[in-house]
Amino acid sequence: MQKAILNDINNYKKLHPRAPIISIMGHVDHGKTTLVSQITKNKIVEDGGITQNISVQKIIYNNSPFILIDTPGHMVFKYLREQIIHICDIVILIIGADKGIEPQTIEILDLIKDKNKIIAINKKELSKKYDLIYNGLSKYNISVEQYGGDTPCHLISAISGDGVEELMESIYTYSEILEIKCDNNGHGVGYVIDSFVLKGVGIVTRVLLHSGSIKVNDFYSIDIYCGRVKRLLVNNNYDNIGRSNDIIDIVGTTISDIGSKVYTGSEKDMENICKYNLQNKISSNNNIEGKSIILKADNGNNLLSLSKIFESYCILHKSVGDITESEITLAKMNNGTFVIWGNNNKHISKLKDLKINYFINSIIYKLIEEVELFFKEKEEKVYEEVGRAHIIRLFNINNKNILGCVIKSGTFSKGTYCKVILEDKDKTEEIIYGSISSMRREKDNIDIATTGTEAGIILNIKKQLKEPTINNCWLIALK
């Protein structure tokens, strides 16, 4: 026991203060970006007058570093806000005194109910009806200090700067109370905060660390992608090491989703993390075996469109620009197929040499047709029928698809990969693939269903199936 306590004390001594990650949030046009401009003394001009991208800046207050994140307030950026809240330590919720609590204010209040938070009522020069806001906040279980509660609340004017110093002092004090610490010398653990193409540099992944460090030549993993750090931008300057007090840009990576976990460590550990994440991704994509694809496009908007078009597939990876060596390796490891929208044919000869499947077309509907036909033919070739069941009833309970079946031939068991054929009155077929997650007969769970028996079969697919108007429907066991 004494040894364990001494170890804990020694480990604690290794910890150093970490720069608190502070996120500025609020409804659109309540003054978030104006506040950031006031704090940093830099004028920020946004397209259309509203924030549409994440802004990350490092500031120094009372000789202590802070990471400041400005976030979009429009309703369409809800997913982005959810990821930022997960990453940050303290949320500053801005409420315009002239407008009060609006829809995205309510959304954010729900997201931060278990988060460290400070309320900032902005534009105090435009309205003095603070009590309406205080009372409104109480409906969402936020009790401000002005009403004897425990949530700090400040009246500010982001334009004039009035009250901003008091707000900064409150952020500093709150951070001191939280005692945010980390081991700066350990392996890096953090999150992707942004990902973009930097002209003349290439694809850059911006990272905020919660612990440890990232160094040039470190092995790292981001989601299902792993590699080795070749170049680092630390606080906008090239450096050999970035720590938790820094804004770190890993140069030469791939476009990554915000909120993706970042690790550094041994090459083997990083590969294992990627494989684990990949298996989870495959499992969450309707168990569509053999439908693994890598998406490439000329720009971000086209890439987003591709992602939506092929969202029912298992998307191993997606990025803009040239095909990279790591993407080719990813395709080889996981039997992936490249889907390329545009005229980027660099490395196509290498794909041919390695016998990696690919489709490239600048006309989107032709690309879709080619890919869908390829996988349809592939499914028919790869699997052979080993069992057939007549579907006599189809219904949904708790978002699960349950097929009432009579087994006509073969054997069905948990994990069996199946093809569902649903035919409507117009003879139109709908074909879905998925694995059996469980089976029941009357009230009992069963492990196997054989020829001549009946079973309620639950399929592991996300899509809710609808019972067709006629009963020419089959469940085919494949091998």
Coordinates of C-alpha atoms in Angstrom, one line a residue:
M1 CA 0.0 0.0 0.0
Q2 CA 2.8 2.4 1.0
K3 CA 4.7 1.6 -2.3
A4 CA 1.5 2.4 -4.3
I5 CA 1.1 5.7 -2.5
L6 CA 4.7 6.6 -3.2
N7 CA 4.3 5.7 -6.9
D8 CA 1.2 8.0 -7.1
I9 CA 3.2 10.8 -5.5
N10 CA 6.1 10.4 -7.9
N11 CA 3.8 10.2 -10.9
Y12 CA 2.1 13.4 -9.7
K13 CA 5.4 15.1 -9.4
K14 CA 6.0 14.4 -13.1
L15 CA 2.9 16.3 -14.1
H16 CA 3.0 19.8 -15.4
P17 CA 0.3 22.5 -15.9
R18 CA -1.4 22.1 -19.2
A19 CA -2.8 25.0 -21.2
P20 CA -6.6 25.0 -20.6
I21 CA -8.6 24.6 -23.8
I22 CA -11.3 27.3 -23.8
S23 CA -14.2 27.2 -26.3
I24 CA -16.3 30.3 -27.1
M25 CA -19.9 29.2 -28.1
G26 CA -23.2 30.9 -28.6
H27 CA -26.0 31.6 -31.1
V28 CA -25.0 33.2 -34.4
D29 CA -24.4 37.0 -34.2
H30 CA -24.2 37.1 -30.3
G31 CA -20.6 38.3 -30.5
K32 CA -18.3 35.3 -30.2
T33 CA -15.8 36.4 -32.8
T34 CA -15.9 40.0 -31.6
L35 CA -14.9 38.7 -28.1
V36 CA -12.0 36.7 -29.5
S37 CA -10.9 39.8 -31.5
Q38 CA -11.0 41.8 -28.3
I39 CA -9.1 39.2 -26.3
T40 CA -6.4 38.7 -28.9
K41 CA -6.4 42.3 -30.2
N42 CA -6.6 41.0 -33.7
K43 CA -9.5 42.0 -36.0
I44 CA -11.2 38.9 -37.5
V45 CA -13.3 39.3 -40.6
E46 CA -15.6 36.4 -41.6
D47 CA -17.2 35.7 -44.9
G48 CA -20.8 36.7 -44.9
G49 CA -20.3 38.3 -41.4
I50 CA -20.7 34.9 -39.6
T51 CA -18.2 32.3 -38.4
Q52 CA -18.1 29.3 -40.7
N53 CA -14.8 27.7 -39.6
I54 CA -13.0 26.9 -36.4
S55 CA -10.4 29.4 -35.3
V56 CA -7.7 28.2 -32.8
Q57 CA -5.3 30.6 -31.1
K58 CA -2.8 30.5 -28.3
I59 CA -2.9 33.4 -25.9
I60 CA -1.0 34.3 -22.7
Y61 CA -2.8 35.7 -19.7
N62 CA -1.1 36.3 -16.3
N63 CA 2.0 34.6 -17.8
S64 CA -0.1 31.4 -18.4
P65 CA -0.9 29.9 -21.8
F66 CA -4.5 29.3 -22.9
I67 CA -5.8 27.7 -26.1
L68 CA -8.8 29.7 -27.4
I69 CA -11.3 28.2 -29.9
D70 CA -13.9 30.2 -31.7
T71 CA -16.8 28.1 -33.1
P72 CA -19.6 28.7 -35.6
G73 CA -23.0 29.4 -34.1
H74 CA -25.2 28.5 -37.0
M75 CA -27.6 25.6 -36.6
V76 CA -25.9 23.5 -39.4
F77 CA -22.7 23.2 -37.3
K78 CA -24.2 21.3 -34.4
Y79 CA -21.9 18.2 -35.0
L80 CA -18.8 20.4 -35.0
R81 CA -19.9 22.0 -31.7
E82 CA -20.5 18.6 -30.1
Q83 CA -16.9 17.5 -30.9
I84 CA -15.4 20.8 -29.6
I85 CA -17.3 20.4 -26.3
H86 CA -15.8 17.0 -25.9
I87 CA -12.3 18.3 -26.5
C88 CA -12.3 21.5 -24.4
D89 CA -11.9 22.1 -20.7
I90 CA -14.2 25.1 -20.2
V91 CA -17.0 26.5 -22.4
I92 CA -17.7 30.2 -22.5
L93 CA -21.4 30.6 -23.5
I94 CA -22.1 34.0 -24.9
I95 CA -25.6 35.3 -24.8
G96 CA -26.5 38.6 -26.5
A97 CA -28.2 40.9 -24.0
D98 CA -30.4 42.3 -26.8
K99 CA -31.6 38.9 -28.1
G100 CA -31.5 36.7 -25.1
I101 CA -31.7 32.9 -25.2
E102 CA -32.1 31.7 -28.8
P103 CA -32.3 28.2 -30.4
Q104 CA -28.6 27.4 -30.6
T105 CA -28.2 28.8 -27.0
I106 CA -30.6 26.1 -25.9
E107 CA -28.8 23.5 -27.9
I108 CA -25.5 24.4 -26.3
L109 CA -27.0 24.6 -22.8
D110 CA -28.1 21.0 -23.2
L111 CA -24.6 19.9 -24.5
I112 CA -22.7 21.6 -21.7
K113 CA -24.9 20.6 -18.7
D114 CA -22.1 18.4 -17.3
K115 CA -19.3 20.7 -18.5
N116 CA -17.2 23.4 -16.8
K117 CA -18.8 26.6 -18.0
I118 CA -18.9 30.4 -17.7
I119 CA -21.7 32.6 -19.0
A120 CA -20.9 35.9 -20.7
I121 CA -23.8 38.3 -21.4
N122 CA -22.6 40.4 -24.3
K123 CA -23.8 43.7 -25.7
K124 CA -24.7 45.0 -22.2
E125 CA -24.8 48.5 -23.7
L126 CA -27.9 47.5 -25.7
S127 CA -30.1 46.1 -23.0
K128 CA -30.4 46.1 -19.2
K129 CA -32.9 43.2 -18.9
Y130 CA -30.4 40.8 -17.4
D131 CA -33.0 39.2 -15.1
L132 CA -34.9 37.8 -18.1
I133 CA -31.7 36.0 -19.1
Y134 CA -31.0 34.8 -15.6
N135 CA -34.5 33.4 -15.2
G136 CA -34.3 31.9 -18.6
L137 CA -31.1 30.1 -17.7
S138 CA -32.6 28.7 -14.5
K139 CA -35.1 26.8 -16.7
Y140 CA -32.1 24.8 -18.0
N141 CA -30.7 24.2 -14.5
I142 CA -28.1 27.0 -14.8
S143 CA -28.0 29.0 -11.6
V144 CA -25.7 32.0 -12.0
E145 CA -23.7 33.6 -9.2
Q146 CA -25.9 36.7 -9.3
Y147 CA -28.7 34.5 -8.1
G148 CA -26.7 32.7 -5.5
G149 CA -25.7 29.9 -7.8
D150 CA -22.3 28.4 -8.7
T151 CA -22.0 29.3 -12.4
P152 CA -19.9 32.4 -13.0
C153 CA -21.6 35.0 -15.2
H154 CA -20.2 38.3 -16.5
L155 CA -21.7 41.3 -18.2
I156 CA -19.4 42.4 -21.0
S157 CA -19.2 44.5 -24.2
A158 CA -17.0 42.7 -26.7
I159 CA -16.8 45.8 -28.9
S160 CA -15.6 48.3 -26.2
G161 CA -13.9 45.7 -24.0
D162 CA -15.8 46.6 -20.9
G163 CA -16.0 43.6 -18.6
V164 CA -13.6 41.5 -20.7
E165 CA -10.7 41.8 -18.2
E166 CA -13.0 40.5 -15.4
L167 CA -14.1 37.6 -17.7
M168 CA -10.5 36.7 -18.4
E169 CA -9.7 36.8 -14.7
S170 CA -12.6 34.4 -14.1
I171 CA -11.3 32.0 -16.8
Y172 CA -7.9 32.1 -15.2
T173 CA -9.3 31.5 -11.7
Y174 CA -11.5 28.7 -12.9
S175 CA -8.6 27.0 -14.6
E176 CA -6.5 27.3 -11.4
I177 CA -9.2 25.6 -9.4
L178 CA -9.4 22.7 -12.0
E179 CA -5.6 22.1 -11.7
I180 CA -5.3 21.0 -15.3
K181 CA -2.1 18.9 -15.5
C182 CA -0.4 16.4 -17.8
D183 CA 2.8 14.5 -18.4
N184 CA 4.6 16.5 -21.1
N185 CA 7.2 13.8 -21.6
G186 CA 4.9 10.8 -22.3
H187 CA 3.3 9.6 -25.5
G188 CA 1.0 12.1 -27.1
V189 CA -2.8 11.8 -26.6
G190 CA -5.1 14.3 -28.1
Y191 CA -7.7 15.2 -30.7
V192 CA -7.9 16.5 -34.2
I193 CA -9.3 20.1 -34.1
D194 CA -9.1 20.8 -37.8
S195 CA -7.8 19.4 -41.1
F196 CA -7.1 21.3 -44.3
V197 CA -4.9 21.8 -47.4
L198 CA -2.2 24.4 -46.9
K199 CA -0.9 25.9 -50.1
G200 CA 2.7 25.0 -50.8
V201 CA 2.8 22.6 -47.8
G202 CA 0.1 19.9 -48.4
I203 CA -2.5 18.3 -46.1
V204 CA -2.2 19.5 -42.5
T205 CA -3.9 18.0 -39.4
R206 CA -4.2 20.4 -36.5
V207 CA -4.0 18.7 -33.2
L208 CA -4.5 19.7 -29.5
L209 CA -2.9 17.4 -27.0
H210 CA -4.4 16.6 -23.6
S211 CA -1.2 14.8 -22.6
G212 CA 2.4 14.1 -23.8
S213 CA 4.2 15.4 -26.8
I214 CA 4.5 14.8 -30.6
K215 CA 8.0 14.8 -32.1
V216 CA 9.4 14.6 -35.7
N217 CA 9.9 10.9 -36.5
D218 CA 7.2 9.7 -34.0
F219 CA 4.8 7.0 -35.1
Y220 CA 1.2 8.2 -34.7
S221 CA -2.4 7.1 -35.4
I222 CA -5.4 9.1 -36.3
D223 CA -8.6 7.1 -36.5
I224 CA -7.8 4.3 -39.1
Y225 CA -4.7 6.1 -40.4
C226 CA -1.2 5.7 -39.1
G227 CA 2.1 7.1 -40.2
R228 CA 5.3 8.8 -39.1
V229 CA 5.7 12.5 -38.4
K230 CA 7.9 14.1 -41.1
R231 CA 7.3 17.8 -40.3
L232 CA 5.7 19.7 -37.6
L233 CA 4.3 23.3 -37.4
V234 CA 4.2 24.4 -33.8
N235 CA 2.3 27.6 -33.2
N236 CA 2.8 28.4 -36.9
N237 CA 6.6 27.8 -36.9
Y238 CA 8.5 24.7 -38.0
D239 CA 9.8 22.8 -34.9
N240 CA 10.9 19.3 -33.9
I241 CA 8.5 18.9 -30.9
G242 CA 5.0 20.0 -29.9
R243 CA 3.5 19.7 -26.4
S244 CA 0.2 20.2 -24.8
N245 CA 0.6 24.0 -24.5
D246 CA 1.0 24.3 -28.3
I247 CA -1.2 24.4 -31.4
I248 CA 0.4 21.5 -33.4
D249 CA 0.1 21.0 -37.2
I250 CA 1.2 17.6 -38.5
V251 CA 2.3 18.1 -42.1
G252 CA 1.7 15.5 -44.7
T253 CA -1.2 13.6 -43.2
T254 CA -4.6 13.0 -44.5
I255 CA -8.0 14.9 -44.2
S256 CA -9.3 13.7 -40.8
D257 CA -12.6 14.3 -39.0
I258 CA -12.7 16.8 -36.1
G259 CA -12.7 15.0 -32.8
S260 CA -10.7 12.0 -34.1
K261 CA -8.4 10.7 -31.3
V262 CA -4.6 11.1 -31.9
Y263 CA -2.0 8.9 -30.3
T264 CA 1.8 8.6 -30.6
G265 CA 3.8 5.4 -29.6
S266 CA 5.5 2.4 -31.1
E267 CA 4.9 1.5 -34.8
K268 CA 3.2 -1.8 -33.7
D269 CA 0.9 -0.1 -31.2
M270 CA -0.2 2.5 -33.7
E271 CA -0.9 -0.2 -36.3
N272 CA -3.0 -2.1 -33.7
I273 CA -5.0 1.0 -32.8
C274 CA -5.7 1.6 -36.5
K275 CA -6.8 -2.0 -37.0
Y276 CA -9.1 -1.9 -34.0
N277 CA -10.7 1.4 -35.2
L278 CA -11.1 -0.2 -38.7
Q279 CA -12.9 -3.2 -37.3
N280 CA -15.2 -0.9 -35.4
K281 CA -15.8 1.1 -38.5
I282 CA -16.6 -2.1 -40.5
S283 CA -19.0 -3.3 -37.8
S284 CA -20.8 0.0 -37.7
N285 CA -21.3 0.0 -41.5
N286 CA -24.0 -2.7 -41.6
N287 CA -21.4 -5.5 -41.8
I288 CA -21.1 -5.0 -45.5
E289 CA -18.2 -7.2 -46.1
G290 CA -16.2 -6.6 -49.3
K291 CA -17.6 -3.0 -49.7
S292 CA -14.6 -1.2 -48.4
I293 CA -13.7 1.9 -50.3
I294 CA -11.3 4.9 -50.3
L295 CA -12.7 8.1 -51.6
K296 CA -10.7 10.7 -53.4
A297 CA -11.8 14.0 -54.9
D298 CA -10.4 17.3 -56.2
N299 CA -11.8 19.4 -53.4
G300 CA -13.6 19.3 -50.1
N301 CA -17.1 19.9 -51.4
N302 CA -16.9 17.1 -53.9
L303 CA -15.4 14.8 -51.2
L304 CA -18.3 15.6 -48.9
S305 CA -20.8 14.8 -51.8
L306 CA -19.0 11.4 -52.4
S307 CA -19.2 10.6 -48.7
K308 CA -23.0 11.2 -48.7
I309 CA -23.5 9.2 -51.9
F310 CA -21.5 6.2 -50.6
E311 CA -22.5 6.4 -46.9
S312 CA -23.9 2.9 -47.0
Y313 CA -20.5 1.5 -47.9
C314 CA -17.6 1.0 -45.5
I315 CA -15.5 4.2 -46.1
L316 CA -12.0 3.3 -45.0
H317 CA -10.6 6.7 -45.7
K318 CA -11.4 9.9 -47.6
S319 CA -9.2 12.8 -48.7
V320 CA -8.5 15.4 -51.4
G321 CA -5.4 15.6 -53.6
D322 CA -3.1 12.9 -54.9
I323 CA -3.2 9.2 -53.9
T324 CA -0.6 8.7 -51.1
E325 CA 1.5 5.7 -50.3
S326 CA -0.3 5.2 -47.0
E327 CA -3.6 5.1 -48.8
I328 CA -2.2 2.4 -51.1
T329 CA -1.0 0.5 -48.1
L330 CA -4.5 0.9 -46.5
A331 CA -6.1 -0.5 -49.6
K332 CA -3.8 -3.5 -49.8
M333 CA -4.3 -4.3 -46.1
N334 CA -8.1 -4.2 -46.3
N335 CA -8.9 -5.1 -49.9
G336 CA -10.1 -1.6 -50.5
T337 CA -11.3 -0.1 -53.7
F338 CA -10.4 3.5 -54.8
V339 CA -13.3 5.7 -55.9
I340 CA -11.9 8.8 -57.6
W341 CA -14.1 11.7 -58.7
G342 CA -12.1 13.9 -61.0
N343 CA -9.1 13.7 -63.4
N344 CA -6.4 12.9 -60.8
N345 CA -4.7 9.9 -62.4
K346 CA -1.4 10.1 -60.5
H347 CA -0.3 6.7 -59.2
I348 CA -3.0 4.9 -61.3
S349 CA -0.3 2.8 -62.9
K350 CA 0.9 1.7 -59.4
L351 CA -2.7 0.6 -58.5
K352 CA -2.7 -1.5 -61.7
D353 CA 0.6 -3.1 -60.9
L354 CA -0.5 -4.0 -57.4
K355 CA -3.9 -5.2 -58.7
I356 CA -5.8 -2.8 -56.5
N357 CA -9.3 -2.0 -57.7
Y358 CA -10.1 1.6 -58.6
F359 CA -12.7 3.7 -60.5
I360 CA -12.0 7.2 -61.8
N361 CA -14.4 9.5 -63.6
S362 CA -15.0 13.2 -63.7
I363 CA -18.7 12.6 -64.4
I364 CA -20.3 11.7 -61.1
Y365 CA -23.3 9.7 -62.2
K366 CA -21.1 7.5 -64.4
L367 CA -18.7 6.9 -61.5
I368 CA -21.7 5.9 -59.3
E369 CA -23.0 3.4 -61.9
E370 CA -19.5 1.8 -62.3
V371 CA -18.9 1.4 -58.6
E372 CA -22.4 0.0 -57.9
L373 CA -22.2 -2.5 -60.8
F374 CA -18.8 -3.6 -59.6
F375 CA -19.9 -4.4 -56.1
K376 CA -23.1 -6.0 -57.2
E377 CA -21.2 -8.4 -59.4
K378 CA -18.6 -9.0 -56.7
E379 CA -21.2 -10.0 -54.2
E380 CA -22.7 -12.5 -56.5
K381 CA -19.3 -14.0 -57.3
V382 CA -17.8 -14.1 -53.8
Y383 CA -20.6 -15.8 -52.0
E384 CA -22.4 -19.0 -52.6
E385 CA -25.9 -19.9 -51.3
V386 CA -25.8 -22.4 -48.4
G387 CA -29.3 -21.9 -47.1
R388 CA -32.7 -20.4 -48.0
A389 CA -35.6 -19.2 -45.8
H390 CA -39.0 -17.9 -46.8
I391 CA -39.8 -14.6 -45.0
I392 CA -43.5 -14.7 -44.0
R393 CA -43.4 -11.7 -41.7
L394 CA -41.2 -8.6 -41.3
F395 CA -41.5 -6.1 -38.4
N396 CA -39.4 -3.7 -36.3
I397 CA -39.1 -3.6 -32.5
N398 CA -36.8 -1.2 -30.8
N399 CA -35.2 -0.3 -34.2
K400 CA -34.3 -4.0 -34.8
N401 CA -35.3 -5.8 -38.0
I402 CA -37.1 -9.1 -37.1
L403 CA -37.8 -11.5 -39.9
G404 CA -40.3 -14.3 -39.3
C405 CA -38.9 -17.2 -41.4
V406 CA -39.6 -20.8 -42.4
I407 CA -36.3 -22.5 -43.2
K408 CA -36.6 -24.2 -46.6
S409 CA -33.0 -25.5 -47.0
G410 CA -29.7 -25.4 -45.2
T411 CA -28.8 -24.1 -41.8
F412 CA -28.9 -20.6 -40.2
S413 CA -27.0 -19.6 -37.1
K414 CA -25.7 -16.5 -35.3
G415 CA -23.2 -14.6 -37.4
T416 CA -24.4 -16.1 -40.7
Y417 CA -23.9 -13.6 -43.5
C418 CA -27.2 -13.2 -45.4
K419 CA -28.8 -11.6 -48.4
V420 CA -32.4 -10.3 -48.0
I421 CA -34.6 -10.2 -51.1
L422 CA -37.8 -8.2 -50.7
E423 CA -40.1 -8.0 -53.7
D424 CA -43.1 -5.7 -53.9
K425 CA -46.2 -5.9 -56.1
D426 CA -44.5 -4.2 -59.0
K427 CA -41.9 -7.0 -59.0
T428 CA -39.3 -4.5 -57.8
E429 CA -36.6 -6.1 -55.7
E430 CA -34.8 -4.6 -52.8
I431 CA -31.6 -6.4 -51.8
I432 CA -29.9 -5.8 -48.5
Y433 CA -26.9 -7.6 -46.9
G434 CA -26.2 -8.2 -43.2
S435 CA -25.3 -10.7 -40.5
I436 CA -27.6 -12.5 -38.1
S437 CA -27.2 -11.0 -34.6
S438 CA -29.6 -13.4 -32.8
M439 CA -32.5 -15.9 -33.3
R440 CA -35.6 -16.8 -31.4
R441 CA -38.3 -19.4 -31.5
E442 CA -41.4 -18.4 -29.6
K443 CA -39.9 -16.9 -26.3
D444 CA -36.6 -18.8 -26.4
N445 CA -33.2 -17.8 -27.8
I446 CA -31.8 -20.4 -30.2
D447 CA -28.4 -20.9 -31.7
I448 CA -29.3 -22.7 -34.9
A449 CA -32.3 -23.1 -37.2
T450 CA -32.5 -26.1 -39.6
T451 CA -34.6 -27.1 -42.6
G452 CA -38.3 -27.3 -41.8
T453 CA -38.2 -25.2 -38.7
E454 CA -39.4 -21.6 -38.0
A455 CA -37.4 -18.8 -36.5
G456 CA -37.5 -15.1 -35.7
I457 CA -34.2 -13.8 -37.1
I458 CA -32.7 -10.5 -36.2
L459 CA -30.4 -8.9 -38.7
N460 CA -27.5 -6.6 -37.8
I461 CA -28.3 -3.8 -40.2
K462 CA -29.1 -0.1 -39.6
K463 CA -31.8 0.4 -42.2
Q464 CA -35.3 -0.2 -41.0
L465 CA -36.9 -2.6 -43.4
K466 CA -40.6 -2.3 -44.4
E467 CA -42.9 -5.2 -45.0
P468 CA -43.6 -5.5 -48.8
T469 CA -47.2 -5.7 -50.1
I470 CA -46.7 -9.3 -51.3
N471 CA -44.9 -12.2 -49.7
N472 CA -42.3 -13.3 -52.3
C473 CA -39.4 -12.5 -49.9
W474 CA -36.4 -14.6 -49.1
L475 CA -33.5 -14.7 -46.7
I476 CA -30.4 -16.3 -48.3
A477 CA -27.5 -17.7 -46.2
L478 CA -24.2 -17.1 -47.9
K479 CA -20.7 -18.5 -47.5

